[in-house]
Tab-separated table of C-alpha atoms and ligand atoms in Angstrom:
chain	number	residue	atom	x	y	z
H	9	UNK	CA	0.000	0.000	0.000
H	10	UNK	CA	2.878	2.332	0.830
H	11	UNK	CA	3.624	3.027	-2.860
H	12	UNK	CA	0.084	4.376	-3.246
H	13	UNK	CA	0.458	6.937	-0.488
H	14	UNK	CA	1.007	10.497	-1.624
H	15	UNK	CA	1.290	12.720	1.395
H	16	UNK	CA	2.670	16.017	0.086
H	17	UNK	CA	0.829	19.057	-1.141
H	18	UNK	CA	0.348	19.143	-4.905
H	19	UNK	CA	1.248	22.602	-6.188
H	20	UNK	CA	2.115	23.540	-9.759
H	21	UNK	CA	2.227	19.816	-10.626
H	22	UNK	CA	4.945	19.172	-8.041
H	23	UNK	CA	4.842	17.417	-4.701
H	24	UNK	CA	5.636	19.863	-1.909
H	25	UNK	CA	6.549	18.615	1.551
H	26	UNK	CA	6.133	20.864	4.570
H	27	UNK	CA	7.560	20.559	8.067
H	28	UNK	CA	4.178	20.910	9.654
H	29	UNK	CA	2.094	17.772	9.156
H	30	UNK	CA	-1.304	16.439	10.158
H	31	UNK	CA	-2.238	12.846	10.807
H	32	UNK	CA	-4.761	10.726	8.912
H	33	UNK	CA	-6.213	7.782	10.812
H	34	UNK	CA	-8.114	4.680	9.826
H	35	UNK	CA	-11.591	4.996	11.358
H	36	UNK	CA	-11.911	1.213	11.664
H	37	UNK	CA	-8.744	0.662	13.680
H	38	UNK	CA	-7.834	4.079	15.017
H	39	UNK	CA	-4.356	3.506	13.628
H	40	UNK	CA	-2.356	6.240	11.979
H	41	UNK	CA	-2.188	5.790	8.194
H	42	UNK	CA	-0.006	8.723	7.262
H	43	UNK	CA	1.295	12.162	8.101
H	44	UNK	CA	0.304	14.665	5.471
H	45	UNK	CA	1.795	18.060	4.643
H	46	UNK	CA	-0.061	21.008	6.143
H	47	UNK	CA	-0.269	24.109	3.945
H	48	UNK	CA	0.652	27.386	5.599
H	49	UNK	CA	-0.058	30.793	4.105
H	50	UNK	CA	2.916	30.539	1.685
H	51	UNK	CA	1.698	27.246	0.261
H	52	UNK	CA	-1.887	28.453	0.004
H	53	UNK	CA	-0.642	31.496	-1.893
H	54	UNK	CA	1.561	29.350	-4.166
H	55	UNK	CA	-1.346	27.056	-4.998
H	56	UNK	CA	-3.637	29.957	-5.926
H	57	UNK	CA	-0.914	31.621	-7.979
H	58	UNK	CA	-0.143	28.364	-9.761
H	59	UNK	CA	-3.807	27.955	-10.729
H	60	UNK	CA	-3.934	31.613	-11.826
H	61	UNK	CA	-1.032	31.138	-14.231
H	62	UNK	CA	-2.401	27.808	-15.481
H	63	UNK	CA	-5.795	29.356	-16.158
H	64	UNK	CA	-4.345	31.859	-18.642
H	65	UNK	CA	-3.186	28.962	-20.804
H	66	UNK	CA	-5.970	26.448	-20.210
H	67	UNK	CA	-8.790	28.870	-20.990
H	68	UNK	CA	-7.451	29.035	-24.552
H	69	UNK	CA	-7.111	25.263	-24.982
H	70	UNK	CA	-9.302	23.608	-27.550
H	71	UNK	CA	-12.408	21.752	-26.494
H	72	UNK	CA	-10.864	18.632	-28.008
H	73	UNK	CA	-7.760	18.936	-25.844
H	74	UNK	CA	-9.875	19.346	-22.709
H	75	UNK	CA	-11.934	16.341	-23.668
H	76	UNK	CA	-8.881	14.178	-24.356
H	77	UNK	CA	-7.106	15.050	-21.102
H	78	UNK	CA	-10.219	14.192	-19.131
H	79	UNK	CA	-10.688	10.956	-21.057
H	80	UNK	CA	-7.135	9.944	-20.215
H	81	UNK	CA	-7.658	10.760	-16.536
H	82	UNK	CA	-10.905	8.795	-16.561
H	83	UNK	CA	-9.176	5.736	-18.035
H	84	UNK	CA	-6.455	5.945	-15.392
H	85	UNK	CA	-9.009	6.207	-12.573
H	86	UNK	CA	-10.760	3.101	-13.869
H	87	UNK	CA	-7.457	1.261	-14.303
H	88	UNK	CA	-6.492	2.129	-10.702
H	89	UNK	CA	-9.876	1.570	-9.121
H	90	UNK	CA	-8.530	-1.043	-6.741
H	91	UNK	CA	-5.801	1.242	-5.426
H	92	UNK	CA	-8.340	4.017	-5.002
H	93	UNK	CA	-10.804	1.679	-3.324
H	94	UNK	CA	-8.182	0.560	-0.810
H	95	UNK	CA	-7.359	4.173	0.028
H	96	UNK	CA	-11.037	5.062	0.401
H	97	UNK	CA	-11.715	2.132	2.733
H	98	UNK	CA	-8.589	2.895	4.735
H	99	UNK	CA	-9.315	6.569	5.362
H	100	UNK	CA	-13.117	6.697	5.195
H	101	UNK	CA	-14.060	3.210	6.431
H	102	UNK	CA	-16.686	2.152	3.902
H	103	UNK	CA	-16.764	-1.479	2.717
H	104	UNK	CA	-14.256	-2.219	-0.028
H	105	UNK	CA	-16.941	-3.110	-2.574
H	106	UNK	CA	-18.675	0.221	-1.969
H	107	UNK	CA	-15.315	1.953	-2.249
H	108	UNK	CA	-14.641	0.305	-5.626
H	109	UNK	CA	-18.073	1.449	-6.773
H	110	UNK	CA	-17.198	4.936	-5.618
H	111	UNK	CA	-14.044	4.885	-7.762
H	112	UNK	CA	-16.129	3.987	-10.827
H	113	UNK	CA	-18.756	6.539	-9.881
H	114	UNK	CA	-15.941	9.125	-9.630
H	115	UNK	CA	-14.722	8.113	-13.090
H	116	UNK	CA	-18.240	8.543	-14.478
H	117	UNK	CA	-18.153	12.264	-13.617
H	118	UNK	CA	-14.888	12.610	-15.506
H	119	UNK	CA	-16.240	10.732	-18.508
H	120	UNK	CA	-19.381	12.873	-18.569
H	121	UNK	CA	-17.388	16.109	-18.260
H	122	UNK	CA	-15.071	14.969	-21.064
H	123	UNK	CA	-18.095	14.486	-23.303
H	124	UNK	CA	-19.622	17.816	-22.271
H	125	UNK	CA	-16.326	19.682	-22.849
H	126	UNK	CA	-17.048	19.524	-26.583
H	127	UNK	CA	-20.614	20.707	-26.284
H	128	UNK	CA	-20.397	24.058	-24.487
H	129	UNK	CA	-21.744	25.725	-27.580
H	130	UNK	CA	-22.483	29.418	-27.799
H	131	UNK	CA	-25.554	30.833	-29.516
H	132	UNK	CA	-26.457	33.465	-32.073
H	133	UNK	CA	-29.531	35.472	-31.118
H	134	UNK	CA	-31.830	37.037	-33.688
H	135	UNK	CA	-31.103	40.723	-33.261
H	136	UNK	CA	-33.567	43.453	-32.308
H	137	UNK	CA	-31.790	45.886	-34.662
H	138	UNK	CA	-31.023	45.761	-38.414
H	139	UNK	CA	-27.482	45.040	-39.624
H	140	UNK	CA	-26.426	43.560	-36.358
H	141	UNK	CA	-25.680	40.127	-35.033
H	142	UNK	CA	-25.725	39.031	-31.423
H	143	UNK	CA	-23.381	36.293	-30.179
H	144	UNK	CA	-23.287	34.638	-26.812
H	145	UNK	CA	-20.151	32.689	-25.929
H	146	UNK	CA	-19.648	30.636	-22.786
H	147	UNK	CA	-16.288	31.389	-21.240
H	148	UNK	CA	-14.679	29.689	-18.247
H	149	UNK	CA	-15.403	31.519	-15.025
H	150	UNK	CA	-11.735	31.539	-13.938
H	151	UNK	CA	-9.784	29.974	-11.106
H	152	UNK	CA	-12.028	27.661	-9.078
H	153	UNK	CA	-11.569	26.815	-5.400
H	154	UNK	CA	-13.146	23.506	-4.396
H	155	UNK	CA	-13.700	22.198	-0.865
H	156	UNK	CA	-14.791	18.586	-0.499
H	157	UNK	CA	-15.992	16.324	2.335
H	158	UNK	CA	-14.822	12.955	3.625
H	159	UNK	CA	-17.864	10.777	2.861
H	160	UNK	CA	-17.089	10.356	-0.861
H	161	UNK	CA	-13.435	11.329	-0.849
H	162	UNK	CA	-12.884	10.531	-4.537
H	163	UNK	CA	-16.267	11.087	-6.197
H	164	UNK	CA	-16.892	14.506	-4.653
H	165	UNK	CA	-13.480	15.582	-5.944
H	166	UNK	CA	-14.016	14.489	-9.548
H	167	UNK	CA	-17.568	15.844	-9.504
H	168	UNK	CA	-16.029	19.302	-9.046
H	169	UNK	CA	-12.674	19.118	-10.796
H	170	UNK	CA	-13.845	17.443	-14.005
H	171	UNK	CA	-16.533	19.947	-15.087
H	172	UNK	CA	-14.291	22.858	-14.082
H	173	UNK	CA	-11.506	21.553	-16.306
H	174	UNK	CA	-13.972	20.777	-19.090
H	175	UNK	CA	-15.142	24.394	-18.987
H	176	UNK	CA	-11.557	25.690	-19.190
H	177	UNK	CA	-11.013	26.561	-15.515
H	178	UNK	CA	-8.071	25.732	-13.266
H	179	UNK	CA	-8.520	24.458	-9.719
H	180	UNK	CA	-7.263	24.680	-6.165
H	181	UNK	CA	-8.776	21.851	-4.146
H	182	UNK	CA	-8.948	21.432	-0.408
H	183	UNK	CA	-10.103	17.903	0.381
H	184	UNK	CA	-11.243	16.988	3.861
H	185	UNK	CA	-8.319	16.619	6.262
H	186	UNK	CA	-9.887	13.316	7.335
H	187	UNK	CA	-9.513	11.837	3.827
H	188	UNK	CA	-6.839	13.595	1.762
H	189	UNK	CA	-4.996	10.477	0.580
H	190	UNK	CA	-7.397	9.393	-2.130
H	191	UNK	CA	-7.610	12.967	-3.474
H	192	UNK	CA	-3.809	13.130	-3.605
H	193	UNK	CA	-3.804	9.817	-5.451
H	194	UNK	CA	-6.078	11.439	-8.053
H	195	UNK	CA	-3.399	14.124	-8.473
H	196	UNK	CA	-0.848	11.367	-9.111
H	197	UNK	CA	-3.158	10.011	-11.838
H	198	UNK	CA	-3.540	13.533	-13.263
H	199	UNK	CA	0.250	13.685	-13.556
H	200	UNK	CA	0.206	10.371	-15.423
H	201	UNK	CA	-2.489	11.855	-17.680
H	202	UNK	CA	-0.057	14.743	-18.375
H	203	UNK	CA	-2.335	17.488	-17.159
H	204	UNK	CA	-0.768	20.896	-17.821
H	205	UNK	CA	1.304	22.445	-15.055
H	206	UNK	CA	-0.742	23.977	-12.297
H	207	UNK	CA	-4.124	22.997	-13.709
H	208	UNK	CA	-5.034	21.268	-10.471
H	209	UNK	CA	-3.515	22.028	-7.088
H	210	UNK	CA	-4.301	20.241	-3.838
H	211	UNK	CA	-3.697	21.618	-0.381
H	212	UNK	CA	-4.793	20.689	3.119
H	213	UNK	CA	-4.329	22.333	6.479
H	214	UNK	CA	-6.386	24.625	8.652
H	215	UNK	CA	-9.737	24.523	6.859
H	216	UNK	CA	-10.986	27.858	8.244
H	217	UNK	CA	-7.768	29.590	7.188
H	218	UNK	CA	-7.875	28.066	3.713
H	219	UNK	CA	-11.582	28.811	3.349
H	220	UNK	CA	-11.038	32.447	4.334
H	221	UNK	CA	-8.179	32.807	1.890
H	222	UNK	CA	-10.238	31.267	-0.918
H	223	UNK	CA	-13.243	33.473	-0.334
H	224	UNK	CA	-11.345	36.743	0.016
H	225	UNK	CA	-8.850	36.266	-2.812
H	226	UNK	CA	-9.740	38.212	-5.960
H	227	UNK	CA	-7.982	35.743	-8.261
H	228	UNK	CA	-10.457	33.029	-7.346
H	229	UNK	CA	-13.727	33.553	-9.210
H	230	UNK	CA	-15.730	30.582	-8.066
H	231	UNK	CA	-16.175	28.546	-4.908
H	232	UNK	CA	-17.650	25.080	-5.120
H	233	UNK	CA	-18.284	23.335	-1.820
H	234	UNK	CA	-19.806	20.127	-0.533
H	235	UNK	CA	-20.269	19.823	3.212
H	236	UNK	CA	-22.333	21.099	6.083
H	237	UNK	CA	-24.871	23.902	5.868
H	238	UNK	CA	-22.992	25.634	8.704
H	239	UNK	CA	-19.780	25.899	6.697
H	240	UNK	CA	-21.650	26.587	3.449
H	241	UNK	CA	-23.172	29.679	5.021
H	242	UNK	CA	-19.744	30.912	6.154
H	243	UNK	CA	-18.348	30.476	2.647
H	244	UNK	CA	-21.331	32.199	1.045
H	245	UNK	CA	-21.155	35.145	3.434
H	246	UNK	CA	-17.388	35.500	3.039
H	247	UNK	CA	-17.613	35.257	-0.755
H	248	UNK	CA	-19.649	38.447	-0.732
H	249	UNK	CA	-16.396	40.319	-0.098
H	250	UNK	CA	-15.213	39.521	-3.624
H	251	UNK	CA	-18.606	38.694	-5.142
H	252	UNK	CA	-17.734	35.213	-6.337
H	253	UNK	CA	-19.882	32.641	-7.992
H	254	UNK	CA	-20.762	30.032	-5.344
H	255	UNK	CA	-22.117	26.480	-5.636
H	256	UNK	CA	-23.067	24.692	-2.439
H	257	UNK	CA	-24.060	21.062	-1.886
H	258	UNK	CA	-25.103	21.040	1.749
H	259	UNK	CA	-26.932	18.921	4.237
H	260	UNK	CA	-30.192	17.091	3.752
H	261	UNK	CA	-32.853	15.520	5.904
H	262	UNK	CA	-34.472	13.271	3.341
H	263	UNK	CA	-37.987	11.978	3.941
H	264	UNK	CA	-38.615	8.441	2.682
H	265	UNK	CA	-42.395	7.970	2.405
H	266	UNK	CA	-44.118	4.605	2.037
H	267	UNK	CA	-47.840	4.675	1.221
H	268	UNK	CA	-50.142	1.736	1.883
H	269	UNK	CA	-50.523	1.157	-1.874
H	270	UNK	CA	-46.750	0.768	-2.378
H	271	UNK	CA	-45.073	-2.453	-3.422
H	272	UNK	CA	-43.627	-3.259	-0.010
H	273	UNK	CA	-40.807	-5.449	-1.340
H	274	UNK	CA	-39.625	-2.638	-3.576
H	275	UNK	CA	-39.946	-0.080	-0.810
H	276	UNK	CA	-37.931	-2.216	1.598
H	277	UNK	CA	-35.204	-2.880	-0.966
H	278	UNK	CA	-35.090	0.847	-1.799
H	279	UNK	CA	-34.862	1.787	1.850
H	280	UNK	CA	-32.024	-0.650	2.553
H	281	UNK	CA	-30.055	0.836	-0.346
H	282	UNK	CA	-30.841	4.395	0.569
H	283	UNK	CA	-30.367	4.234	4.332
H	284	UNK	CA	-27.232	2.204	4.892
H	285	UNK	CA	-24.825	3.140	2.106
H	286	UNK	CA	-21.614	4.374	3.712
H	287	UNK	CA	-23.128	3.569	7.126
H	288	UNK	CA	-25.799	6.216	6.573
H	289	UNK	CA	-23.211	8.927	6.032
H	290	UNK	CA	-24.579	10.354	2.795
H	291	UNK	CA	-26.419	13.625	2.342
H	292	UNK	CA	-29.227	11.975	0.345
H	293	UNK	CA	-29.825	9.036	2.680
H	294	UNK	CA	-33.252	8.563	4.275
H	295	UNK	CA	-33.220	10.522	7.505
H	296	UNK	CA	-36.947	10.323	8.260
H	297	UNK	CA	-38.910	7.238	7.229
H	298	UNK	CA	-42.623	7.996	7.020
H	299	UNK	CA	-44.881	4.945	6.871
H	300	UNK	CA	-48.653	5.048	6.473
H	301	UNK	CA	-50.300	3.900	9.673
H	302	UNK	CA	-52.234	1.009	8.082
H	303	UNK	CA	-48.994	-0.787	7.086
H	304	UNK	CA	-46.749	0.527	9.864
H	305	UNK	CA	-46.334	-2.600	11.986
H	306	UNK	CA	-45.826	-4.963	9.070
H	307	UNK	CA	-43.319	-2.629	7.423
H	308	UNK	CA	-41.333	-2.137	10.627
H	309	UNK	CA	-41.181	-5.879	11.302
H	310	UNK	CA	-40.020	-6.741	7.807
H	311	UNK	CA	-37.474	-3.922	7.843
H	312	UNK	CA	-36.117	-5.195	11.157
H	313	UNK	CA	-35.581	-8.679	9.688
H	314	UNK	CA	-33.478	-7.192	6.927
H	315	UNK	CA	-31.475	-4.849	9.143
H	316	UNK	CA	-30.703	-7.682	11.562
H	317	UNK	CA	-28.761	-9.419	8.792
H	318	UNK	CA	-26.334	-6.540	8.237
H	319	UNK	CA	-22.760	-7.176	9.339
H	320	UNK	CA	-20.863	-4.363	10.972
H	321	UNK	CA	-17.081	-4.473	10.719
H	322	UNK	CA	-13.867	-3.383	9.107
H	323	UNK	CA	-14.471	-2.408	5.493
H	324	UNK	CA	-11.642	-4.688	4.355
H	325	UNK	CA	-13.552	-7.724	5.634
H	326	UNK	CA	-15.603	-8.964	2.694
H	327	UNK	CA	-18.598	-9.835	4.888
H	328	UNK	CA	-18.939	-6.263	6.065
H	329	UNK	CA	-22.040	-4.322	5.032
H	330	UNK	CA	-21.545	-1.411	7.391
H	331	UNK	CA	-18.175	0.053	8.297
H	332	UNK	CA	-17.291	2.385	11.138
H	333	UNK	CA	-18.482	5.940	11.406
H	334	UNK	CA	-15.876	8.450	10.339
H	335	UNK	CA	-14.839	9.328	13.901
H	336	UNK	CA	-15.971	9.344	17.489
H	337	UNK	CA	-17.886	12.585	17.199
H	338	UNK	CA	-19.812	11.132	14.237
H	339	UNK	CA	-20.784	8.161	16.381
H	340	UNK	CA	-21.642	10.326	19.363
H	341	UNK	CA	-23.935	12.481	17.243
H	342	UNK	CA	-25.851	9.419	16.025
H	343	UNK	CA	-26.045	8.133	19.609
H	344	UNK	CA	-27.284	11.501	20.834
H	345	UNK	CA	-30.036	11.413	18.216
H	346	UNK	CA	-31.096	7.931	19.368
H	347	UNK	CA	-31.121	8.975	23.006
H	348	UNK	CA	-33.022	12.148	22.325
H	349	UNK	CA	-35.687	10.345	20.258
H	350	UNK	CA	-36.160	7.704	22.980
H	351	UNK	CA	-36.364	10.386	25.677
H	352	UNK	CA	-39.146	11.997	23.684
H	353	UNK	CA	-41.155	8.790	23.421
H	354	UNK	CA	-39.712	6.707	20.571
H	355	UNK	CA	-39.199	2.951	20.917
H	356	UNK	CA	-35.738	1.500	20.377
H	357	UNK	CA	-37.019	-1.234	18.087
H	358	UNK	CA	-33.687	-2.711	17.007
H	359	UNK	CA	-29.957	-2.196	17.554
H	360	UNK	CA	-28.481	0.875	19.123
H	361	UNK	CA	-25.587	-0.994	20.661
H	362	UNK	CA	-22.241	0.728	20.903
H	363	UNK	CA	-19.885	-1.743	19.261
H	364	UNK	CA	-16.734	0.018	20.411
H	365	UNK	CA	-14.342	2.254	18.507
H	366	UNK	CA	-16.278	4.124	15.837
H	367	UNK	CA	-18.717	1.251	15.307
H	368	UNK	CA	-22.434	1.517	15.958
H	369	UNK	CA	-25.011	-1.196	15.463
H	370	UNK	CA	-27.607	-0.255	12.848
H	371	UNK	CA	-30.609	1.057	14.712
H	372	UNK	CA	-34.346	1.250	14.123
H	373	UNK	CA	-36.515	3.631	16.112
H	374	UNK	CA	-40.281	3.381	15.884
H	375	UNK	CA	-43.081	5.750	16.877
H	376	UNK	CA	-40.687	8.660	16.689
H	377	UNK	CA	-42.200	12.002	17.610
H	378	UNK	CA	-41.980	15.127	15.486
H	379	UNK	CA	-40.062	17.058	18.137
H	380	UNK	CA	-37.095	14.645	17.952
H	381	UNK	CA	-33.757	16.273	17.196
H	382	UNK	CA	-33.300	14.074	14.138
H	383	UNK	CA	-36.263	15.844	12.522
H	384	UNK	CA	-34.206	19.011	12.469
H	385	UNK	CA	-30.645	17.715	12.112
H	386	UNK	CA	-29.025	15.290	9.732
H	387	UNK	CA	-28.046	12.149	11.665
H	388	UNK	CA	-25.321	10.919	9.291
H	389	UNK	CA	-25.282	7.438	10.757
H	390	UNK	CA	-26.968	4.012	10.539
H	391	UNK	CA	-30.065	5.164	12.397
H	392	UNK	CA	-33.493	4.559	10.838
H	393	UNK	CA	-36.295	6.463	12.593
H	394	UNK	CA	-39.815	5.471	11.522
H	395	UNK	CA	-42.653	7.963	11.808
H	396	UNK	CA	-46.280	7.332	10.963
H	397	UNK	CA	-48.837	9.321	9.005
H	398	UNK	CA	-52.542	8.976	8.343
H	399	UNK	CA	-52.979	10.440	4.864
H	400	UNK	CA	-51.160	12.071	1.977
H	401	UNK	CA	-51.599	15.619	3.267
H	402	UNK	CA	-49.955	14.738	6.548
H	403	UNK	CA	-47.122	12.922	4.770
H	404	UNK	CA	-46.390	15.922	2.563
H	405	UNK	CA	-46.598	18.326	5.487
H	406	UNK	CA	-44.150	16.251	7.521
H	407	UNK	CA	-41.825	15.716	4.555
H	408	UNK	CA	-41.563	19.458	3.933
H	409	UNK	CA	-41.361	20.404	7.591
H	410	UNK	CA	-37.598	20.933	7.546
H	411	UNK	CA	-35.228	23.721	6.564
H	412	UNK	CA	-33.491	21.277	4.242
H	413	UNK	CA	-34.575	20.432	0.703
H	414	UNK	CA	-32.122	18.043	-0.887
H	415	UNK	CA	-33.742	14.666	-1.647
H	416	UNK	CA	-37.057	12.953	-1.012
H	417	UNK	CA	-38.286	9.462	-1.827
H	418	UNK	CA	-41.755	8.020	-1.966
H	419	UNK	CA	-43.241	4.658	-2.815
H	420	UNK	CA	-46.772	4.338	-4.150
H	421	UNK	CA	-48.618	2.707	-7.030
H	422	UNK	CA	-51.125	5.552	-7.432
H	423	UNK	CA	-50.084	7.452	-10.565
H	424	UNK	CA	-52.138	10.530	-9.688
H	425	UNK	CA	-50.469	10.709	-6.316
H	426	UNK	CA	-47.090	10.465	-8.024
H	427	UNK	CA	-47.822	13.600	-10.040
H	428	UNK	CA	-49.165	15.460	-7.005
H	429	UNK	CA	-46.130	14.666	-4.862
H	430	UNK	CA	-43.616	15.449	-7.572
H	431	UNK	CA	-44.984	19.001	-7.404
H	432	UNK	CA	-45.525	19.385	-3.694
H	433	UNK	CA	-42.259	18.074	-2.279
H	434	UNK	CA	-39.845	20.952	-1.656
H	435	UNK	CA	-36.579	19.311	-2.710
H	436	UNK	CA	-34.128	19.300	-5.582
H	437	UNK	CA	-34.320	15.543	-6.234
H	438	UNK	CA	-37.037	12.923	-5.911
H	439	UNK	CA	-36.901	9.142	-6.042
H	440	UNK	CA	-40.315	7.785	-7.081
H	441	UNK	CA	-40.378	4.093	-6.193
H	442	UNK	CA	-36.572	4.333	-6.207
H	443	UNK	CA	-34.087	4.586	-3.361
H	444	UNK	CA	-31.200	5.635	-5.590
H	445	UNK	CA	-30.757	9.046	-7.169
H	446	UNK	CA	-27.247	10.131	-7.904
H	447	UNK	CA	-25.500	9.711	-11.252
H	448	UNK	CA	-23.176	11.705	-13.476
H	449	UNK	CA	-25.856	12.658	-16.007
H	450	UNK	CA	-28.382	14.217	-13.616
H	451	UNK	CA	-28.475	17.668	-11.977
H	452	UNK	CA	-27.685	16.893	-8.344
H	453	UNK	CA	-28.499	19.551	-5.774
H	454	UNK	CA	-30.969	20.984	-3.343
H	455	UNK	CA	-33.241	23.869	-2.469
H	456	UNK	CA	-33.805	25.745	0.806
H	457	UNK	CA	-30.814	25.302	3.143
H	458	UNK	CA	-29.533	22.315	1.173
H	459	UNK	CA	-27.642	24.447	-1.261
H	460	UNK	CA	-27.204	26.494	-4.382
H	461	UNK	CA	-26.550	25.267	-7.901
H	462	UNK	CA	-26.357	21.812	-9.408
H	463	UNK	CA	-23.590	19.301	-10.028
H	464	UNK	CA	-23.591	16.897	-12.937
H	465	UNK	CA	-25.856	16.640	-15.924
H	466	UNK	CA	-26.003	19.378	-18.499
H	467	UNK	CA	-26.546	22.163	-15.913
H	468	UNK	CA	-23.375	21.067	-14.059
H	469	UNK	CA	-21.029	22.539	-16.621
H	470	UNK	CA	-22.808	25.902	-16.625
H	471	UNK	CA	-21.774	26.387	-12.994
H	472	UNK	CA	-18.246	26.951	-14.360
H	473	UNK	CA	-18.893	29.311	-17.275
H	474	UNK	CA	-20.047	32.862	-17.773
H	475	UNK	CA	-22.175	33.955	-20.708
H	476	UNK	CA	-20.451	36.689	-22.702
H	477	UNK	CA	-22.703	38.608	-25.073
H	478	UNK	CA	-21.367	40.531	-28.057
H	479	UNK	CA	-23.305	43.002	-30.215
H	480	UNK	CA	-21.788	43.088	-33.732
H	481	UNK	CA	-22.824	45.917	-36.055
H	482	UNK	CA	-22.005	45.673	-39.751
K	523	ADP	P1	-18.815	17.558	7.859
K	523	ADP	O1	-19.571	17.951	9.082
K	523	ADP	O2	-19.544	16.641	6.958
K	523	ADP	O3	-17.395	17.173	8.102
K	523	ADP	P2	-17.902	20.138	7.076
K	523	ADP	O4	-18.711	21.204	6.423
K	523	ADP	O5	-17.386	20.401	8.432
K	523	ADP	O6	-18.801	18.861	6.990
K	523	ADP	O7	-16.665	19.739	6.174
K	523	ADP	C1	-16.707	19.694	4.766
K	523	ADP	C2	-15.437	20.333	4.228
K	523	ADP	O8	-15.385	21.677	4.666
K	523	ADP	C3	-14.151	19.682	4.720
K	523	ADP	O9	-13.188	19.723	3.686
K	523	ADP	C4	-13.749	20.584	5.862
K	523	ADP	O10	-12.357	20.560	6.126
K	523	ADP	C5	-14.146	21.930	5.297
K	523	ADP	N1	-14.332	22.989	6.289
K	523	ADP	C6	-14.696	22.890	7.590
K	523	ADP	N2	-14.756	24.119	8.157
K	523	ADP	C7	-14.445	25.021	7.187
K	523	ADP	C8	-14.347	26.455	7.117
K	523	ADP	N3	-14.595	27.220	8.182
K	523	ADP	N4	-14.006	27.013	5.938
K	523	ADP	C9	-13.767	26.262	4.856
K	523	ADP	N5	-13.851	24.911	4.847
K	523	ADP	C10	-14.181	24.297	5.979
């Protein structure tokens, strides 16, 4: 594994070691994996300057060149998916099979961006005046600063870097300090793909310091962030100082609604997929399960049978379905949500056991009350709280009764209801009889306090370009 560890900063296409280091630990074992270089103000400055110089060249590259570089990077990611998967499992904890899927999922964003790079076409508008022509060209927004989380340490990186590069931007990336190793491995693959000097730069260190530098620096024209709503608000407020473009993928509190007319097998399978991926540490995972009262007991019992079969353990063990939580505070938050719900009247229906270290037994809570903390906060753990509702109006009211608006899911066989709910749910993404949403070709993102902008799909690329209009008189 040692040969796959890149632990320096990546600035101007060179590895830069610093004296100050921070430690990355394996959440399954608590053991130290590596010491990683910590960027101080000089390194942050060098990374931004490197991207600034690279941008001047890259913005004039041909669409074909941008496409080909991304294709090469994509091929290398796929060819090294096992190395990436091992790094992901080691630093993030998720089961190895899930980690390998993440590597392919990460590659899919690069492939999509490579294809889109050649389709950022401008337009000619029929003019309002004689002897004139109006052109609109889409130009890269400039140097992009990206900040990514630990829960998808590879996919969240490519989801930002690839469209930025496709659009003609350069990048400074700050991955999560909990999971920088897989991002740095992506830089190694970018070197193999012969990316131009300085096109991508990767730094880690004091996240507040780096965030403040990114937001206040005039050379950076765009901030793209995935993480908590708390930090997203700081970045948005601070970006006002230099009036940057900002894209934010923030927290969710997804309702997962099962109506009495749903196909229960499908709903259960969808819920298992949606709830327990990455031990429940995904922003689109079901945070509030709403089950119609008439099927409540049967649904809960069948769900319990399925959850009881999940194996918790080290992600490198092939029997593992659920790895550790990312760290102790992640586990303690999930535990606090369980305790709070029970204190307010919920039943601990299954699990809840502290399995030591960062491990928590998957947990089902039934008869959860609407004042429970987990109605307001994202749990980010393997905790499945089941609420009940009487009719559609109540389900919709409860689903929307949150400041978040990322994803929602519902299962029903009533086609009229499907159309009603598609309109009434206040979210950016809906799974209708489906527990899976994300893909490279769809616009991923939320409304309300879940974020601004979209990643992926056709809209994804437009987050990294500006429309430039020209009036031509002849
Ligand atoms: P989570 O709670 O899921 O870890 P965070 O929003 O804290 O979400 O972290 C997501 C990313 O934001 C990480 O890369 C983290 O280092 C970074 N981050 C945390 N605090 C700040 C900050 N004040 N400014 C900029 N980035 C930050």
